[in-house]
Tab-separated table of C-alpha atoms in Angstrom:
chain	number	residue	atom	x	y	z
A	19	UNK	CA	0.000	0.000	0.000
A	20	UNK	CA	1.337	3.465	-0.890
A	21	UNK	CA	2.764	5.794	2.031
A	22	UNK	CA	-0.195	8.807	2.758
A	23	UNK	CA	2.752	11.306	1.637
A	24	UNK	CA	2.439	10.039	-2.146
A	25	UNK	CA	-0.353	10.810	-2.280
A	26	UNK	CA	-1.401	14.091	-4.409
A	27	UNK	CA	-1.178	16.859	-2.116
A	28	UNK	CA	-4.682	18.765	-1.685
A	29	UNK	CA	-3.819	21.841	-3.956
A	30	UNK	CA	-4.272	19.959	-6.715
A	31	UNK	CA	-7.824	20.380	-7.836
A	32	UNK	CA	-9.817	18.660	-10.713
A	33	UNK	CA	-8.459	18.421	-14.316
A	34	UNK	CA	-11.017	19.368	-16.669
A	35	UNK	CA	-13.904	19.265	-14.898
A	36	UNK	CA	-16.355	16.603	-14.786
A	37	UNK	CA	-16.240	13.035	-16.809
A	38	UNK	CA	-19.513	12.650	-18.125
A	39	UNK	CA	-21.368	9.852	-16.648
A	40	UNK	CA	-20.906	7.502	-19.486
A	41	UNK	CA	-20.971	4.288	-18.017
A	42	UNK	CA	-22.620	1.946	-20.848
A	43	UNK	CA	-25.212	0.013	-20.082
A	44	UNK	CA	-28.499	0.620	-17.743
A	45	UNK	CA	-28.570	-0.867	-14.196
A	46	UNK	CA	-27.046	-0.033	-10.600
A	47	UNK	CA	-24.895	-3.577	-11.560
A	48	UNK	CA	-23.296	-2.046	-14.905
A	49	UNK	CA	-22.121	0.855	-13.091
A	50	UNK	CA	-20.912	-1.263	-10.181
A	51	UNK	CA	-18.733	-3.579	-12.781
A	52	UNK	CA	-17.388	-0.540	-14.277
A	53	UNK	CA	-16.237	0.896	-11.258
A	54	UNK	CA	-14.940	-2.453	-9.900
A	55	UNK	CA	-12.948	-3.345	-12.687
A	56	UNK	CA	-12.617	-0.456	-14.921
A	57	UNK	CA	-9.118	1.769	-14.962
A	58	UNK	CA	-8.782	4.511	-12.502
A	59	UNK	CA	-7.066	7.333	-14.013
A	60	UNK	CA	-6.685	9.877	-11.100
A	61	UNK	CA	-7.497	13.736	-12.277
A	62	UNK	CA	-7.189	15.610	-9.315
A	63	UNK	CA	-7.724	15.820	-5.227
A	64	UNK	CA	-10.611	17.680	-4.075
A	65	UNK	CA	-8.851	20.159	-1.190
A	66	UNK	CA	-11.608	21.252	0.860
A	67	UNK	CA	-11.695	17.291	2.396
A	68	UNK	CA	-10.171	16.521	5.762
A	69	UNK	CA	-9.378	13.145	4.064
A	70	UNK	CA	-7.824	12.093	0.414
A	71	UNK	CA	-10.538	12.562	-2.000
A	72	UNK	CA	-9.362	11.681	-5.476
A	73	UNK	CA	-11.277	12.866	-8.655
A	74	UNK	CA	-11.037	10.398	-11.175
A	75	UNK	CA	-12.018	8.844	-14.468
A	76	UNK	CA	-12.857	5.012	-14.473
A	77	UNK	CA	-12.742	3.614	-18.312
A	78	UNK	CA	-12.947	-0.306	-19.294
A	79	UNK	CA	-14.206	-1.354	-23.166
A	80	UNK	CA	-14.934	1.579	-23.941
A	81	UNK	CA	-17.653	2.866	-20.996
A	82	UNK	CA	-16.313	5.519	-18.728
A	83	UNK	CA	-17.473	7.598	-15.869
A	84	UNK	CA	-16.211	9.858	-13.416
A	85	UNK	CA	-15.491	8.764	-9.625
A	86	UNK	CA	-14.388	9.464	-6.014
A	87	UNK	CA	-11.475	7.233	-5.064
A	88	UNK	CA	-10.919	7.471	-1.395
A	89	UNK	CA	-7.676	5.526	-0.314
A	90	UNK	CA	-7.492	3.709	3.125
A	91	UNK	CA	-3.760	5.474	2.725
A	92	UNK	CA	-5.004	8.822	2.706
A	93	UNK	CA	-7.597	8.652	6.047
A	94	UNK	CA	-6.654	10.350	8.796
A	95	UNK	CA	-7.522	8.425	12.725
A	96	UNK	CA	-10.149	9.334	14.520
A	97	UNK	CA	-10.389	8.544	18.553
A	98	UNK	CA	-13.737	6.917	18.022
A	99	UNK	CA	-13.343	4.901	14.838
A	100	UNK	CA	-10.771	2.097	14.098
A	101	UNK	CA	-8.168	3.033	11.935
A	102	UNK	CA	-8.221	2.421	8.123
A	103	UNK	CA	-11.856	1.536	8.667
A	104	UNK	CA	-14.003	4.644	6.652
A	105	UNK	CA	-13.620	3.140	2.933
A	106	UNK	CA	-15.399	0.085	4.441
A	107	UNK	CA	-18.379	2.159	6.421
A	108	UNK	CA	-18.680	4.406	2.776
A	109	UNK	CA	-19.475	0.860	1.347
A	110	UNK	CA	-21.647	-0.391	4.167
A	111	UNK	CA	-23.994	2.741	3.662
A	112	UNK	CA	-24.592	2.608	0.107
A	113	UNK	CA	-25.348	-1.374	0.956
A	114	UNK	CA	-28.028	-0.109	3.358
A	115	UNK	CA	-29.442	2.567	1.127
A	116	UNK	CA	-29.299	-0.387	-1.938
A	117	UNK	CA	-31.792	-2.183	0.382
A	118	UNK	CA	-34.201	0.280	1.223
A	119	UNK	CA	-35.058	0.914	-2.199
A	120	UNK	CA	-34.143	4.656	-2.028
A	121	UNK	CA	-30.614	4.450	-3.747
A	122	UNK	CA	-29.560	7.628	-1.552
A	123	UNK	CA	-26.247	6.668	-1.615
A	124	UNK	CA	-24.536	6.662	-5.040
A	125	UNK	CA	-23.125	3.276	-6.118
A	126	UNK	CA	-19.308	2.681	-4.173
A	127	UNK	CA	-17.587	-0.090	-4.125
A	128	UNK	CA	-14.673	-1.224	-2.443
A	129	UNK	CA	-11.185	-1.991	-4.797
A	130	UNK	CA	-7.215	-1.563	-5.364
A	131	UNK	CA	-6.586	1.623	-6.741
A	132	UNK	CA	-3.528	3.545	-7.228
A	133	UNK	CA	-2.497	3.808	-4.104
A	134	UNK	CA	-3.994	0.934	-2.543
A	135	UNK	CA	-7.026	0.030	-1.039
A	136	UNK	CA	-10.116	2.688	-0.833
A	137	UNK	CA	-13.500	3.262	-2.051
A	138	UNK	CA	-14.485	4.223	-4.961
A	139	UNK	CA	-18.086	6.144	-5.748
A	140	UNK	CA	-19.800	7.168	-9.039
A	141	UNK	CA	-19.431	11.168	-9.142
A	142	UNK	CA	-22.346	12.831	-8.760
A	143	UNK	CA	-23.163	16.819	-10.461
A	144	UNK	CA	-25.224	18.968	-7.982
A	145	UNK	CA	-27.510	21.288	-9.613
A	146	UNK	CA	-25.837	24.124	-8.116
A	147	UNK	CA	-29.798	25.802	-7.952
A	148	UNK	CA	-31.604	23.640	-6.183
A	149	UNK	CA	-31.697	25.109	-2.276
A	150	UNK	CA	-32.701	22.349	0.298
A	151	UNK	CA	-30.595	24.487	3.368
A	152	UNK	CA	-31.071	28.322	4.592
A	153	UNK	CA	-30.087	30.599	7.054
A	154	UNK	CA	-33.340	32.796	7.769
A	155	UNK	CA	-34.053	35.904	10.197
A	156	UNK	CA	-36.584	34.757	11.189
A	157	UNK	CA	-38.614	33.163	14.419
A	158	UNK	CA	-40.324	30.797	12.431
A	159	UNK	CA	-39.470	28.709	9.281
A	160	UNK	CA	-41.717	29.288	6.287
A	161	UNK	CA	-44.315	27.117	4.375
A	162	UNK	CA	-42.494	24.560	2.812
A	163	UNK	CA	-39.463	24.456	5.321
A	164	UNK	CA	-38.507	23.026	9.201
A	165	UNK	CA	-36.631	24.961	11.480
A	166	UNK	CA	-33.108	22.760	12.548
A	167	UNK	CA	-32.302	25.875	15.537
A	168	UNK	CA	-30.568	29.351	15.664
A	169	UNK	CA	-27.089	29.968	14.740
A	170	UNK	CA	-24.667	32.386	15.311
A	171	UNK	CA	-23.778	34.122	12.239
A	172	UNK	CA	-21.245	37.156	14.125
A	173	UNK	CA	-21.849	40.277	15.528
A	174	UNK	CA	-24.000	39.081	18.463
A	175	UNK	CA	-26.302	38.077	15.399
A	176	UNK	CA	-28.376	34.831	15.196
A	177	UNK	CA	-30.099	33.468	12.357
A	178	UNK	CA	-32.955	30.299	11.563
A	179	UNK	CA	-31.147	27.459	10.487
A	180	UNK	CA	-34.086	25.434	8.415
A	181	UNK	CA	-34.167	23.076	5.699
A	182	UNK	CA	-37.036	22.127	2.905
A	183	UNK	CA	-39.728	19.963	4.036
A	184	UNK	CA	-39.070	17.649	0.993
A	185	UNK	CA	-39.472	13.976	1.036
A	186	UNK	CA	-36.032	13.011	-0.216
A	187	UNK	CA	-34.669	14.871	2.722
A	188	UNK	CA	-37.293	12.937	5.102
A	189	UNK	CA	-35.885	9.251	3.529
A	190	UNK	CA	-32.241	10.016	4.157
A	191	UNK	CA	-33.269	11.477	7.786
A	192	UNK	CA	-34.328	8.215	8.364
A	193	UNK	CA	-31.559	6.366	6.666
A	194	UNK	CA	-29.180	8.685	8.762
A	195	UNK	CA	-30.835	7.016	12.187
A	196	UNK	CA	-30.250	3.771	10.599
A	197	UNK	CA	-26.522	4.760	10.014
A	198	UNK	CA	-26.334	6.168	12.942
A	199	UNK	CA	-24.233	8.964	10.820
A	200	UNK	CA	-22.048	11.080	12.818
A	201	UNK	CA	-21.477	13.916	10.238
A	202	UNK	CA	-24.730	14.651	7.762
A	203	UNK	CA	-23.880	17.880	6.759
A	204	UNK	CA	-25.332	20.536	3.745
A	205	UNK	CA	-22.081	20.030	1.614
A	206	UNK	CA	-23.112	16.218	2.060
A	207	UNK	CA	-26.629	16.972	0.052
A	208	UNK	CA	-26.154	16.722	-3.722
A	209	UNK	CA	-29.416	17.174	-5.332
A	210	UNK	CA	-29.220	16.921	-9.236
A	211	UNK	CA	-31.224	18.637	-12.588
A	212	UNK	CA	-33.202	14.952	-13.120
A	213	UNK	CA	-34.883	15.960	-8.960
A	214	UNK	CA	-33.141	12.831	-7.144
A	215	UNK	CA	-31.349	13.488	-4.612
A	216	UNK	CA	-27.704	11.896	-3.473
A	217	UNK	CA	-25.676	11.691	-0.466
A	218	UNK	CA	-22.130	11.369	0.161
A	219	UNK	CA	-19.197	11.074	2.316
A	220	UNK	CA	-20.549	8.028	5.116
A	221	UNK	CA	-17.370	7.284	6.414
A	222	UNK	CA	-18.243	8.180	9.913
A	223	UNK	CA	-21.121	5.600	9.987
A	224	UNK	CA	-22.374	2.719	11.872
A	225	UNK	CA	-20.607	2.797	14.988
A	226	UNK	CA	-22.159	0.752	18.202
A	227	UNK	CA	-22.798	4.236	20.336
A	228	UNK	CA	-25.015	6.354	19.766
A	229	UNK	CA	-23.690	9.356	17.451
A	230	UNK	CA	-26.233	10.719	15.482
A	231	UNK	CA	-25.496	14.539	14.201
A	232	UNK	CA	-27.686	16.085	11.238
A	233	UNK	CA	-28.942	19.234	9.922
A	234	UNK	CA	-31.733	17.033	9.249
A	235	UNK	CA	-33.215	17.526	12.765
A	236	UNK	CA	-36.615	19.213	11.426
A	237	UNK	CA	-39.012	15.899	11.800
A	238	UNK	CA	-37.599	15.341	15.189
A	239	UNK	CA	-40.496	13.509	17.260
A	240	UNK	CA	-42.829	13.191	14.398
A	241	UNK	CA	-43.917	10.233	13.563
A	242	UNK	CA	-42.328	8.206	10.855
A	243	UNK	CA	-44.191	8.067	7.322
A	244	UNK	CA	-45.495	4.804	6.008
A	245	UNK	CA	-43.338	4.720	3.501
A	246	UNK	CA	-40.620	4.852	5.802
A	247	UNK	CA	-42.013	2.460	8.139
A	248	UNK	CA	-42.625	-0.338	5.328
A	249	UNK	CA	-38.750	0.062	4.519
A	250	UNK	CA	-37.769	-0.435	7.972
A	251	UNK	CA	-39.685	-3.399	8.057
A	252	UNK	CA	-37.865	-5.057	5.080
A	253	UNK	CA	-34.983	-3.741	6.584
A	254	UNK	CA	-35.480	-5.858	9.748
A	255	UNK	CA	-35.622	-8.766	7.719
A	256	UNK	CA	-33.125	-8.365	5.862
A	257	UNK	CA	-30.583	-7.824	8.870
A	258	UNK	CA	-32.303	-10.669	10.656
A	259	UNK	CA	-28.917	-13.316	11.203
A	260	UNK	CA	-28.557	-15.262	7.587
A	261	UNK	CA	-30.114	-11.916	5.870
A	262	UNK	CA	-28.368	-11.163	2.257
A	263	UNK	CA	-27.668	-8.061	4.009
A	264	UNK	CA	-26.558	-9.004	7.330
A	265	UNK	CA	-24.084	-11.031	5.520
A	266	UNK	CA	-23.128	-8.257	3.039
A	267	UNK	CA	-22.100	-5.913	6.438
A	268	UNK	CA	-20.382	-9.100	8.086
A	269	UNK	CA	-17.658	-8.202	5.169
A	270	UNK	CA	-17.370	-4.509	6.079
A	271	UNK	CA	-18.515	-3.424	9.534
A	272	UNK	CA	-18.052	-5.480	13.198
A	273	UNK	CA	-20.414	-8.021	14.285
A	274	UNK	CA	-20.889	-5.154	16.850
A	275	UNK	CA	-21.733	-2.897	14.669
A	276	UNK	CA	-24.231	-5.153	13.030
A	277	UNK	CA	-25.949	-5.852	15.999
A	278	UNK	CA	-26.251	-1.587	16.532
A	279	UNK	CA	-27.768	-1.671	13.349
A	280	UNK	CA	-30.568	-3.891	13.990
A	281	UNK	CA	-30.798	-2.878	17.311
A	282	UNK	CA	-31.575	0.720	15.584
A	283	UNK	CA	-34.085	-0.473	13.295
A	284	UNK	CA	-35.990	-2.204	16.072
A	285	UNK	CA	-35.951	1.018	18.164
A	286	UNK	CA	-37.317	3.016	15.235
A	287	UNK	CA	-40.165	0.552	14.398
A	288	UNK	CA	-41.437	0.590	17.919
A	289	UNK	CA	-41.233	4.199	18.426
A	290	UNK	CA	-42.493	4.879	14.808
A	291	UNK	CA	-41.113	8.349	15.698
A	292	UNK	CA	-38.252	9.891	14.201
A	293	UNK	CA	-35.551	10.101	16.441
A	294	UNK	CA	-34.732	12.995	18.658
A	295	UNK	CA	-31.482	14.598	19.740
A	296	UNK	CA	-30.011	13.219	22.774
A	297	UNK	CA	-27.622	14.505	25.475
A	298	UNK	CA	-25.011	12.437	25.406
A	299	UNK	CA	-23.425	13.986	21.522
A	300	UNK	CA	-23.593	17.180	19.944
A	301	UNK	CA	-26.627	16.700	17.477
A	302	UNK	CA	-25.318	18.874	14.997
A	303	UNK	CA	-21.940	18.605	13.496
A	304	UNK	CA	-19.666	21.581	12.766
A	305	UNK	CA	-18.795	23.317	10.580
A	306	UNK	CA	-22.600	22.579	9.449
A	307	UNK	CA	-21.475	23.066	5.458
């Protein structure tokens, strides 16, 4: 595996902008092969991440797309994760959000790259238009938006943090308690031209305690949607032991970490509620962009 140093340092920034999403042929499983097994030809490093986040083009017979290659090399520790664990937990999620039906997560998969082990993740364009976050002064959100709480925005000033009452927002609130996600933030939201809506960077997922931090706190107590509540139930069957996807996290997470997740599910079927913020963790992570 190659030493973090080699890797590109984070002034470099994308080459040419955007591959298109070519990936040739229809289907979640064509663009899984392709990333798999297709040739990673890395463009650039995004700078703004705290990790190594490697633009790149993935090519094989002729279908190509762009990606995010994140490198087990390139991950810094964290007190409260194992080390050289995140590429894994980045998998795990999009292997929960594959099961729910919602396909929140854009397809990753984990593979060699050029400098070793990491994940790698179809790119996703945000339609830099579309406004799911704000920062309002005012006391109440408006029609069409839930208040998250006040921030401080300087100068003794405080403003409405909200977010859009929108029902792709509600689904990955819910796949977040699932998760148990640790760091949903509004850079994290990639909403495209077509209306679906993406998330990204899950690599502080899934642990055993309780960690939950959103922006997404704006259905806190309500009660869960049917929708939601029919996913949660396949969910639970699925994770049951000798479920195709209890197996599937067996490969990625700890049997632990498993357990939290069913454990989780449970919870949120007998509450039907979605959760609330607790004591214990700050509920919403900073910086909240």
């Amino acid at each position: 595996m190659s030493a973090p140093e080699r890797i590109p340092p984070g002034a470099v920034t994308p080459a040419g902008g955007a591959v298109p999403e070519a990936y040739g042929g229809p289907g979640p499983s064509a663009v899984l092969d392709l990333l798999a097994s297709g040739e990673l030809t890395v463009r650039g490093r995004i700078r703004e991440a705290s990790n190594a986040v490697l633009h790149c083009a993935v090519e094989r017979d002729g279908a190509r797309a762009a990606c995010v290659y994140k490198p087990v090399a390139g991950e810094r520790p964290l007190w409260d994760f194992p080390d050289g664990n995140l590429a894994r937990r980045e998998v795990a999620a999009y292997e929960v959000s594959r099961a729910t039906g919602w396909d929140l997560v854009p397809p990753t998969v984990l593979r060699d790259g050029p400098y070793g082990e990491g994940m790698v993740q179809l790119w996703i364009e945000a339609d830099p238009g579309a406004a799911l976050l704000a920062l309002v002064e005012a006391e109440e959100p408006d029609p069409g938006w839930k208040a998250v709480g006040f921030a401080d925005v300087g100068e003794g000033r405080t403003a409405l943090l909200v977010h859009a009452d929108d029902a792709r927002l509600r689904r990955l609130a819910v796949l977040d308690a699932v998760l148990n996600n640790a760091d949903r933030k509004g850079g994290h939201l990639l909403p495209t031209t077509s209306g679906k809506l993406y998330a990204i960077d899950h690599g502080v997922t899934f642990n055993a305690e309780d960690k939950l931090r959103t922006l997404l706190w704006g259905w806190a107590g309500e009660p869960l949607p049917e929708e939601a509540l029919g996913v949660l139930e396949r969910l639970s069957a699925d994770l049951a032991p000798g479920g195709a996807l209890a197996a599937r996290l067996a490969e990625l997470i700890t049997a632990a970490e498993t357990e939290a997740v069913r454990a989780r599910v449970t919870r949120l079927l007998g509450e039907r509620r979605h959760p609330e913020p607790g004591g214990d963790w700050p509920p919403i992570p900073w910086p909240p962009v």
